[in-house]
Coordinates of C-alpha atoms and ligand atoms in Angstrom, one line a residue:
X161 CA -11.2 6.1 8.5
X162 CA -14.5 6.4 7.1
X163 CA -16.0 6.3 3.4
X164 CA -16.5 9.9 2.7
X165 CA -19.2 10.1 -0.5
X166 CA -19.9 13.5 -0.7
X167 CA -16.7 14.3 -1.4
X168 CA -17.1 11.1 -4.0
X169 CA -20.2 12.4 -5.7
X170 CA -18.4 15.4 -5.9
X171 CA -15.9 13.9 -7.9
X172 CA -18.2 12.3 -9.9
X173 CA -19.5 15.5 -10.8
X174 CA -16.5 17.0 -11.5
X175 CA -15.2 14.3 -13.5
X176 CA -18.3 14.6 -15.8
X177 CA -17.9 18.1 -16.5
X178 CA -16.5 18.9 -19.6
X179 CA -15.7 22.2 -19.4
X180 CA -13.8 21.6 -16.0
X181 CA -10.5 21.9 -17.4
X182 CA -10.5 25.5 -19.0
X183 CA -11.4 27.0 -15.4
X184 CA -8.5 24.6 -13.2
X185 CA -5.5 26.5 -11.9
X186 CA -2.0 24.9 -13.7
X187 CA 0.4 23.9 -11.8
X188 CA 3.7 26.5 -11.8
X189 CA 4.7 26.9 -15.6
X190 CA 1.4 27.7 -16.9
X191 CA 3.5 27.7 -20.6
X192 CA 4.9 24.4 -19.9
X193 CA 3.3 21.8 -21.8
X194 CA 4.1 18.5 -19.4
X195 CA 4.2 18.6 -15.5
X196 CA 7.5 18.3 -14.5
X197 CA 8.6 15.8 -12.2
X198 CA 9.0 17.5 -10.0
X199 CA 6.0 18.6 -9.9
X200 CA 4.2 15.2 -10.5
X201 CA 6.2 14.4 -7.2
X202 CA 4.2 17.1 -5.2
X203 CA 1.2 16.3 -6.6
X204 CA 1.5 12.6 -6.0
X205 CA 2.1 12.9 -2.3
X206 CA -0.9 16.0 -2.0
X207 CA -2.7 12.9 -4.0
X208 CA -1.8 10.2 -1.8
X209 CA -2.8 11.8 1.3
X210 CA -6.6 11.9 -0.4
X211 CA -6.6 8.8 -0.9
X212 CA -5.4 8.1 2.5
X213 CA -8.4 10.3 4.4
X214 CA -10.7 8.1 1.8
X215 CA -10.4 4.8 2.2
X216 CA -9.1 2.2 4.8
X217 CA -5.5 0.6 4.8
X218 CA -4.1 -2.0 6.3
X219 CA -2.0 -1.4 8.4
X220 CA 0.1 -4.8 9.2
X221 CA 4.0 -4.1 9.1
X222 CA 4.5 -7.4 7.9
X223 CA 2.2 -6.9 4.8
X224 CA 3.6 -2.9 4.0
X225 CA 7.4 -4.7 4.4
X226 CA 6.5 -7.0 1.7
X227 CA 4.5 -5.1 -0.7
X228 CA 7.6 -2.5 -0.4
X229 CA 10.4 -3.8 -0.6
X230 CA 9.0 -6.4 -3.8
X231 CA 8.2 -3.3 -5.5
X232 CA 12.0 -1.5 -4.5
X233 CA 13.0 -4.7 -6.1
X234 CA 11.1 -4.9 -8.9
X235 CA 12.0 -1.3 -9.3
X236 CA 15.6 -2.1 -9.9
X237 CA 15.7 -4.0 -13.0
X238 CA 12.6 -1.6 -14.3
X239 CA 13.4 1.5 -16.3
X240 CA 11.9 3.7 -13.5
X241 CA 14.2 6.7 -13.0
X242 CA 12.5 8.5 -10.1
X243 CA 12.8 5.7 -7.8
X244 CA 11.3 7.4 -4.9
X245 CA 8.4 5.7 -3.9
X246 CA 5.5 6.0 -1.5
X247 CA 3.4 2.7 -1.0
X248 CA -0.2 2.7 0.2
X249 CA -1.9 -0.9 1.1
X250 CA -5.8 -0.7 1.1
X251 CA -8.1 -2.7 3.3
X252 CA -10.5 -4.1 0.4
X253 CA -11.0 -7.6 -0.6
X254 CA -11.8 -6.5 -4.1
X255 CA -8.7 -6.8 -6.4
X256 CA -7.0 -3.8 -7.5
X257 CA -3.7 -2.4 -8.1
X258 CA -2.6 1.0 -9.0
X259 CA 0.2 3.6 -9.5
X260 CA -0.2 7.1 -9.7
X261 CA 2.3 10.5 -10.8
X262 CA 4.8 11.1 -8.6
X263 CA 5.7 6.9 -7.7
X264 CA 2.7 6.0 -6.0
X265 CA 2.0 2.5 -5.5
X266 CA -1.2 1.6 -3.9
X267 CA -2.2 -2.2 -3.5
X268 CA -5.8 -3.5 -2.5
X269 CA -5.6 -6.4 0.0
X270 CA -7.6 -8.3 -2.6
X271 CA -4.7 -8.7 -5.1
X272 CA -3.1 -11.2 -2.6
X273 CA -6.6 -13.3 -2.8
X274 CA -6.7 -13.4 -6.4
X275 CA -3.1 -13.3 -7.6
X276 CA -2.0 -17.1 -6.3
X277 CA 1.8 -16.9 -6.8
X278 CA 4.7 -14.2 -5.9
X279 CA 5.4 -14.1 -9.6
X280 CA 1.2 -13.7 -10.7
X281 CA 1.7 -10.7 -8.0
X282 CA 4.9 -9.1 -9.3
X283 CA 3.4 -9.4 -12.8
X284 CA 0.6 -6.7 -11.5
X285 CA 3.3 -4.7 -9.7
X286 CA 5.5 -5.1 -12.7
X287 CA 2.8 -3.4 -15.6
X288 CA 2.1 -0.8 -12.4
X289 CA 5.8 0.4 -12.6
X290 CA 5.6 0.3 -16.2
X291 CA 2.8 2.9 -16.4
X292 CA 5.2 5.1 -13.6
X293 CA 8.4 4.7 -15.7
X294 CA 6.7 5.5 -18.9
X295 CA 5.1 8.5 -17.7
X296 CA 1.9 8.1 -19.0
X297 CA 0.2 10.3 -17.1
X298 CA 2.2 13.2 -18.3
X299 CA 2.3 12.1 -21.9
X300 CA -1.4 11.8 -21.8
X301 CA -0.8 16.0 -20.8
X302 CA 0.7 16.4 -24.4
X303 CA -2.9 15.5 -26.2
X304 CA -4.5 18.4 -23.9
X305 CA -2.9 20.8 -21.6
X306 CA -4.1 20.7 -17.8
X307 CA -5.4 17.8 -17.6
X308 CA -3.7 16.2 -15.4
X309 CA -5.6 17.3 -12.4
X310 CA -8.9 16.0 -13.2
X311 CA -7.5 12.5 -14.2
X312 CA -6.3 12.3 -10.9
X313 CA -9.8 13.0 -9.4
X314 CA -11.2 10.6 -11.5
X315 CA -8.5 7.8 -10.7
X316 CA -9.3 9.0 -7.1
X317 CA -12.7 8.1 -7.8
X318 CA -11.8 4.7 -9.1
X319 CA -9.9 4.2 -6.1
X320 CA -12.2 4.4 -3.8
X321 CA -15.1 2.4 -6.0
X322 CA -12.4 -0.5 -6.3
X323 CA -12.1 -0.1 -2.5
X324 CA -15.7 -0.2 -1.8
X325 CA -16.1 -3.4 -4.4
X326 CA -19.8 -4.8 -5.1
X327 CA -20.9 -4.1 -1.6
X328 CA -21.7 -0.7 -2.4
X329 CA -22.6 -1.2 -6.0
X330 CA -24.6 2.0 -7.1
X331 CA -21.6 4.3 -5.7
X332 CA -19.4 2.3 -7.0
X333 CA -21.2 1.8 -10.6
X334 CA -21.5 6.0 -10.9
X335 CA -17.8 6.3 -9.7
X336 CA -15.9 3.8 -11.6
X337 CA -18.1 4.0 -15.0
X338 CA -17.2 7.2 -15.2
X339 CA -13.5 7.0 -14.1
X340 CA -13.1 4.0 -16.2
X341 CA -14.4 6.3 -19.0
X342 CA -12.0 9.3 -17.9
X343 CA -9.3 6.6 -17.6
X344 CA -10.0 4.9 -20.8
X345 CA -9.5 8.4 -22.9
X346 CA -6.3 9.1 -20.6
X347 CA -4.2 6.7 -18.4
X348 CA -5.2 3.4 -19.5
X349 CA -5.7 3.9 -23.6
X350 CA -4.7 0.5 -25.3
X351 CA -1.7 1.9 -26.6
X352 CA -0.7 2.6 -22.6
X353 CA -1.6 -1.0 -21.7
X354 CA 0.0 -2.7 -24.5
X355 CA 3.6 -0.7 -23.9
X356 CA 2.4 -1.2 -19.7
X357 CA 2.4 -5.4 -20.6
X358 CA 5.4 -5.3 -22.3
X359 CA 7.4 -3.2 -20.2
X360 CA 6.2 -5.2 -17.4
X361 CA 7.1 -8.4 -18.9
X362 CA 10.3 -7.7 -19.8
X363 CA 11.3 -6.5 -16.3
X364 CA 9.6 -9.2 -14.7
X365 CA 12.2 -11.6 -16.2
X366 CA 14.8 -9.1 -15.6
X367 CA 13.9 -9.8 -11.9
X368 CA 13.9 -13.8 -12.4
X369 CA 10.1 -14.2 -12.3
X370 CA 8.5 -16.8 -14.7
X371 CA 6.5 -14.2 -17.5
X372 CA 4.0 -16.5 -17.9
X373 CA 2.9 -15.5 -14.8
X374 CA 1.3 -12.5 -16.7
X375 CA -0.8 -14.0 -19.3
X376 CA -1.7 -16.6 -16.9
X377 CA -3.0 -13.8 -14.0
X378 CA -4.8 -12.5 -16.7
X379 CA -6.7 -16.0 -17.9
X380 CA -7.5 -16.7 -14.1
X381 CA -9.0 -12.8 -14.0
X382 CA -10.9 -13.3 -17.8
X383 CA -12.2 -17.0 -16.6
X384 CA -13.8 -15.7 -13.2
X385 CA -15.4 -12.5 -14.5
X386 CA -16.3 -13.1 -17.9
X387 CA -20.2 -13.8 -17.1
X388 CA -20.4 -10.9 -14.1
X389 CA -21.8 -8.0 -15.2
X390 CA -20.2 -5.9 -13.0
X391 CA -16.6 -6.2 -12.9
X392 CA -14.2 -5.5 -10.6
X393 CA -12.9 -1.7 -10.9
X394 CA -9.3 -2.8 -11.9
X395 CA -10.5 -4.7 -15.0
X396 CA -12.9 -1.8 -16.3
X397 CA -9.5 0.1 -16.5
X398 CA -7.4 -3.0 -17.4
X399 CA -10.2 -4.9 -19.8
X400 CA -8.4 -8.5 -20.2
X401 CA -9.3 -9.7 -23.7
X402 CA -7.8 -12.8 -25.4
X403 CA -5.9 -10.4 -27.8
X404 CA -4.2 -9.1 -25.0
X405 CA -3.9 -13.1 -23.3
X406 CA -2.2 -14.3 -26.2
X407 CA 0.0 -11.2 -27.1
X408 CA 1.6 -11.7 -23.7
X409 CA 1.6 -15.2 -23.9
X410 CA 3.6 -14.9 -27.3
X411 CA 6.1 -12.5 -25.4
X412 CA 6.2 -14.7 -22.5
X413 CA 7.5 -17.8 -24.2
X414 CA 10.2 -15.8 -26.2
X415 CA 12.1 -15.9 -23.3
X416 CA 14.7 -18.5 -22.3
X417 CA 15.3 -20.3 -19.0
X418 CA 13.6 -20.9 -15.5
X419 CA 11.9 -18.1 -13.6
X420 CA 10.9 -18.1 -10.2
X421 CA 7.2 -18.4 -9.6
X422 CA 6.3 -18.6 -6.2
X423 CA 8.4 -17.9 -2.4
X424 CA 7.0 -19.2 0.6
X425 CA 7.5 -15.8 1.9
X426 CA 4.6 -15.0 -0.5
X427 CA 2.6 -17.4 0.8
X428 CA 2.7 -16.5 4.3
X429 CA 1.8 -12.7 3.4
X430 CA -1.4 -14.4 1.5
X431 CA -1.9 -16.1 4.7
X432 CA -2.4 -13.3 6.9
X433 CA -4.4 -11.4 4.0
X434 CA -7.1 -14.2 3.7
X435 CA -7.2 -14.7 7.2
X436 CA -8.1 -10.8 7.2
X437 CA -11.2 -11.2 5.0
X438 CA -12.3 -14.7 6.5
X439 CA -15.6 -13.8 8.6
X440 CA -14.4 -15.1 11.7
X441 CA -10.7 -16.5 13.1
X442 CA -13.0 -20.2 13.1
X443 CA -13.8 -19.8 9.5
X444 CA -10.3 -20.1 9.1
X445 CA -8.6 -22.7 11.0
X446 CA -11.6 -24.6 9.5
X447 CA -9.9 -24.2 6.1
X448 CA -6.3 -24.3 7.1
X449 CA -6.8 -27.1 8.8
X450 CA -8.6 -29.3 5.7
X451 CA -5.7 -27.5 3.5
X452 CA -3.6 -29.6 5.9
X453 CA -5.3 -32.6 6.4
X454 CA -4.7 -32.8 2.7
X455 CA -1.2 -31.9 2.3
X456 CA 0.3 -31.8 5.6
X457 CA 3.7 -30.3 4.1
X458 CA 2.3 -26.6 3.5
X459 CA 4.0 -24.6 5.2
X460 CA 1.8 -21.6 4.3
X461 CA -1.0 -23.5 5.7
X462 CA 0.4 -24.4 8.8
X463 CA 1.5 -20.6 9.8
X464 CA -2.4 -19.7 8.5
X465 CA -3.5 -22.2 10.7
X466 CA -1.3 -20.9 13.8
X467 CA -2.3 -16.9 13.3
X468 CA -6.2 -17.9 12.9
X469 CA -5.9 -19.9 16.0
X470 CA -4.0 -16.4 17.6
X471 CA -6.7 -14.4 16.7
X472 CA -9.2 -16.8 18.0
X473 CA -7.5 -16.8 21.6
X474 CA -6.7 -20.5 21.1
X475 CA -2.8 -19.7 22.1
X476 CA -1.6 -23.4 23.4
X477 CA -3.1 -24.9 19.9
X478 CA -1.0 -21.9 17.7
X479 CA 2.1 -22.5 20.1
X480 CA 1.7 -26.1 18.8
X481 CA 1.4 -25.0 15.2
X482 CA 4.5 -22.6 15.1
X483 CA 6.5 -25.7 16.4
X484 CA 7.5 -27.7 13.2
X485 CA 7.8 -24.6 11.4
X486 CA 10.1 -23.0 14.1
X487 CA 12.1 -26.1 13.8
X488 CA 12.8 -25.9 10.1
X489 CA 13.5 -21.9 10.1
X490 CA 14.2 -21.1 13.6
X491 CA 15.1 -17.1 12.2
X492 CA 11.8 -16.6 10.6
X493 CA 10.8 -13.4 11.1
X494 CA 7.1 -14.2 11.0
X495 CA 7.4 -17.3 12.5
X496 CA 9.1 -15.4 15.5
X497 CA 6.7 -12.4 15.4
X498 CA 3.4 -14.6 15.9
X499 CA 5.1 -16.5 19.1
X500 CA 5.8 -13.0 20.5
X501 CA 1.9 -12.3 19.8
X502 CA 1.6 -15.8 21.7
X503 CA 4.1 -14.7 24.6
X504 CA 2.9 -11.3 25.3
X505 CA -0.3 -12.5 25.2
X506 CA 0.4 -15.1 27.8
X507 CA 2.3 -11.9 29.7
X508 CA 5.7 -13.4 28.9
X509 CA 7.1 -10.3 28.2
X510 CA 10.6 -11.0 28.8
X511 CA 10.6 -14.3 26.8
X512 CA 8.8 -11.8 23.9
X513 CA 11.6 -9.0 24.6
X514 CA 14.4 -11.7 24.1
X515 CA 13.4 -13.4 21.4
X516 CA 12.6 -9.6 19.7
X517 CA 16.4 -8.9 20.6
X518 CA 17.9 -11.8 19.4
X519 CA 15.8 -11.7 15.7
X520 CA 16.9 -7.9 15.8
X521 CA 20.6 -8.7 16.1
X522 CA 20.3 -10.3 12.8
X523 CA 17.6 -8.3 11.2
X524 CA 18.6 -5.0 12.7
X525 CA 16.4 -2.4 10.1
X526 CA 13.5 -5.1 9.5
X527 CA 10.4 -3.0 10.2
X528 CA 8.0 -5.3 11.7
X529 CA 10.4 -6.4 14.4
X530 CA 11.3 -2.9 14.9
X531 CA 7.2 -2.1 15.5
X532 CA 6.8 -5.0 17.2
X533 CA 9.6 -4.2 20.0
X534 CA 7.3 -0.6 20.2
X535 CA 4.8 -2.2 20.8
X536 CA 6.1 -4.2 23.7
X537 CA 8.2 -1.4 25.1
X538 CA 4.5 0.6 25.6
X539 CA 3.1 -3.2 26.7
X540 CA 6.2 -2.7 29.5
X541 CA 5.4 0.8 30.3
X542 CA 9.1 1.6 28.7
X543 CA 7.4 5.2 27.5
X544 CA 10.9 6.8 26.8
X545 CA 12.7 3.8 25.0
X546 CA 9.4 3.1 22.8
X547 CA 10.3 7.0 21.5
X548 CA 13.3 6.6 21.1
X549 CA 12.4 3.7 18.9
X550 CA 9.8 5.1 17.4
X551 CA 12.0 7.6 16.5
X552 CA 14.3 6.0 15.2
X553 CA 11.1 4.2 12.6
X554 CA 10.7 7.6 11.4
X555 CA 14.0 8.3 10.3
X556 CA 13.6 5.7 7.8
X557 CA 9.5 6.2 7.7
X558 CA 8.2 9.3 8.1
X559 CA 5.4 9.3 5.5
X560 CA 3.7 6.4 7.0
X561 CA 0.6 7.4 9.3
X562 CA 0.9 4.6 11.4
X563 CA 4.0 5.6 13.1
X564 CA 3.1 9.3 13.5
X565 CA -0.4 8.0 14.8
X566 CA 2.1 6.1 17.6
X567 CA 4.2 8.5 18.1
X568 CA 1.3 10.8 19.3
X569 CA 0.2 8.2 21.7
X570 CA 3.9 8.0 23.1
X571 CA 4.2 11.6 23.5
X572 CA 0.8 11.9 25.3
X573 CA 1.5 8.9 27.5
X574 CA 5.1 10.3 28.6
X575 CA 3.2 14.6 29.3
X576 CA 5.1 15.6 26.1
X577 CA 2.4 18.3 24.7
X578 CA 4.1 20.6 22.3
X579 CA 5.3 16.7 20.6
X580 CA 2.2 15.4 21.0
X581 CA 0.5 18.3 19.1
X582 CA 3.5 18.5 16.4
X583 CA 2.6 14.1 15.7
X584 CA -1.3 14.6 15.4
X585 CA -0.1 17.3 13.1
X586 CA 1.8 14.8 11.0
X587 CA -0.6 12.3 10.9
X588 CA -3.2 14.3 10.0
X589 CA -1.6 15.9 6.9
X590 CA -0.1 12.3 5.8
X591 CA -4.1 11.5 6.2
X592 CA -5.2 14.8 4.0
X593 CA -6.7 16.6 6.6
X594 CA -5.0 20.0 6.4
X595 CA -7.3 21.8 8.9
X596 CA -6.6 19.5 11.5
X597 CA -3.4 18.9 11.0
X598 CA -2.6 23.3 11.3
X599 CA -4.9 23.4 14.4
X600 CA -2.7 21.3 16.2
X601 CA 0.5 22.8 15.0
X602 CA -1.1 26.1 15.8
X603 CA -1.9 24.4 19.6
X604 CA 1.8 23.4 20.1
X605 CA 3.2 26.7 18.6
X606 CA 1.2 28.4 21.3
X607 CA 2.5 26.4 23.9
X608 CA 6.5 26.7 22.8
X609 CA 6.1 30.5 22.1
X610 CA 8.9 30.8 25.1
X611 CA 11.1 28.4 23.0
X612 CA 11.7 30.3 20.0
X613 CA 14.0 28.0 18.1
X614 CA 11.2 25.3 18.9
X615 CA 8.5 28.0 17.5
X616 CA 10.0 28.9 14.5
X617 CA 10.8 25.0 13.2
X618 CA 6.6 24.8 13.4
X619 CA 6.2 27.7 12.1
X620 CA 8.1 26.7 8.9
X621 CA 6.7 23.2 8.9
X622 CA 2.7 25.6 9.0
X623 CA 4.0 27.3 6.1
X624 CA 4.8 24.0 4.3
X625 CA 1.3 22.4 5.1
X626 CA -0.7 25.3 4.0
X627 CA 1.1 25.1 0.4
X628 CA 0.3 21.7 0.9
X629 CA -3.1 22.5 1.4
X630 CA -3.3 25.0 -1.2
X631 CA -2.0 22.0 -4.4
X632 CA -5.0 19.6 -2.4
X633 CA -7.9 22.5 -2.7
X634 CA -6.9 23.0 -6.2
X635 CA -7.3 19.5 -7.1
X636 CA -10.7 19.1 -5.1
X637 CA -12.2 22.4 -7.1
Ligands
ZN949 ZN1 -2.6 -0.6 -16.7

């Protein structure tokens, strides 16, 4: 997916228009004061899908897993009502985390870098949530009607400049100075971070974390950017002071008792995230490997090690890796996952397949194992069962990209052209691009005109992307 700036200047533009909001259509209830929910719902999936067109996401199970269901927990002991929630994990180093109307959760890959425990981590998730379950998007609708559309544009904006990161600094500097500035009057006034933190930090010891994980994220984000001119994007909209250190460090050590602070399950995720950004799979064993030679008990360390040494080719040496670790937890899911890598790799397909079924007999809904026997089924030429599997992923998935992108794959591999048609379609509207995505429903509606029960469900799914459609254009105008 590529960095689209046109459309981002345009936003810029649009964001520093004042008189932008008298001329932008209202959503339904023009009389209505606040956007319902339901409403923020619609407009948060329509939003969502912009975002996805815009930027790249990563698009490792194993990574989307975790970042979901640590949020769904999180979620439980927050006071979020609306817990349906849509997660979207961006491929940028920079650090940034954000949540949007309508429970949308989006994560930059760069969190994992900077945020060095689970509980540093969950503290970020934690304020996120608190901004969805206080509604402070919609509240911020009370001060001046309508506005909710532009501040989505502008957090759009943001987005996408915390995505792009220093690299592309004058972009980014236009885009997130003046988001931040949009932001700062709306989403993030410091009123709405101060209720954010201590929402946060309350549910974040509701779900057993240590709260001083928050103050101290914060302190580690104040230490390495206080002399850098430009911050990153998530700081200009979450400015770290040491009013705001030492409020939450006074709230943090009101509570009682032990917390947890860190899960090797964390770990691992980090792991595969910095062995994403490391320049090359040698870079990394390099650094695993002295990580090692220094405290040969980290486990963390030791998987890094094995999945640089995958993506390097060097399969014998990551085989050796995974040993110890398979010993101690011979059920690890990721553990088991990278020798499958190792095995298919090596064109050991069966010994993959059989340790995939015997890890799915006690994990049977885990998603990564479930995309990970896909993948082999397709690796085996197994077209039909790797549908049916597929299919059964999008029961449980079907607004993630990924799997629609798949299933189109499938369906052209197995001749299936009205399917095939109907899955680009998907993708392309979970990916915010409406025209594409009705061309190829109109393509397969042409070809099962002689079906008409066939023709009529995507004729009723057209009419539900062009509304889609319709809720985008007004938010782009
Ligand atoms: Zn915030």
């Amino acid at each position: 997916m590529t960095f689209l700036r046109p459309t981002l200047l345009a936003l810029s533009c649009l964001i520093a228009s004042p008189a932008i909001s008298s001329d932008l259509p209202s959503l339904g209830d023009a009389s209505s004061a606040i956007v319902s929910p339901q409403q923020e719902y619609q407009l948060g999936r329509a939003w969502l899908s912009l975002v996805r067109g815009q930027v790249s996401q990563l698009d490792d199970p194993q990574l989307k897993d975790f970042v979901e269901s640590s949020v769904y927990r999180l979620s439980e002991t927050s006071q979020l009502q609306d817990r349906r929630l849509e997660f979207v994990l961006l491929n940028s180093p920079q650090i940034n985390a954000f949540a949007a109307p309508g429970g949308i959760v989006g994560v930059n890959g760069g969190l994992f870098l900077y945020a060095q425990t689970e509980a540093e981590y969950a503290s970020v998730m934690a304020h996120e949530l608190a901004h969805l379950s206080q509604r402070h998007f919609a509240r911020g609708l009370e001060a001046q009607q309508r506005m909710q559309i532009p501040v989505m544009a502008g957090m759009l904006a943001g987005i996408i400049a915390a995505a792009a990161g220093a690299g592309d600094a004058g972009i980014a500097a236009i885009a997130s100075t003046q988001a931040a500035a949009m932001q700062e009057q709306r989403r993030f006034s410091r009123q709405n971070e101060q209720e954010a933190d201590r929402i946060g930090l309350v549910n974040l010891e509701k779900a057993g974390f240590d709260p001083k994980a928050m103050p101290r994220m914060f302190e580690r984000l104040m230490r390495q950017y206080r002399y850098d001119r430009m911050p990153p994007e998530f700081l200009l909209t979450h400015p770290v002071s040491e009013s705001r250190i030492a409020d939450t460090r006074n709230r943090a050590e009101q509570f009682k008792g032990e917390g947890i602070t860190d899960s090797l399950r964390y770990q691992l995720m980090r792991a595969r995230v910095q062995l994403i950004y490391e320049d090359t799979p040698g870079v990394a064993i390099k650094r695993f490997r002295s990580m090692l030679d220094e405290n040969p008990g980290i486990d963390a360390a030791r998987y890094g090690l094995a999945i640089a040494q995958i993506k390097g080719g060097q399969y014998s040496q990551a085989q050796e890796s995974l040993q110890p670790l398979l010993k101690k937890a011979p059920n690890d899911i990721s553990y088991n996952l990278a020798m499958v890598s190792i095995e298919t790799a090596g064109n050991n397909l069966n010994g993959a397949s059989t340790r995939l079924e015997r890890l799915l007999s006690l994990y049977p809904n885990n998603y990564p194992l479930n995309q990970a026997k896909v993948n082999l089924l397709i690796k085996q030429g197994r077209i039909q069962d790797a549908e049916r599997e597929l299919d059964k992923l999008l029961k449980r998935r079907s607004k993630d990209p990924d799997i629609w992108y798949q299933m189109a794959e499938v369906r052209g591999l197995k001749g299936d052209t009205i399917g095939l048609h109907q899955a680009r379609g998907e993708f392309f509207a979970l990916v915010g691009d409406y025209d594409q995505a009705l061309e190829q429903l109109g393509f397969a509606k042409r070809r099962a005109s002689s079906n008409f029960q066939l023709a009529s469900r995507i004729d009723a799914r057209e009419r539900e992307l062009i509304e889609e459609k319709r809720i985008i254009e007004q938010m782009m105008r």
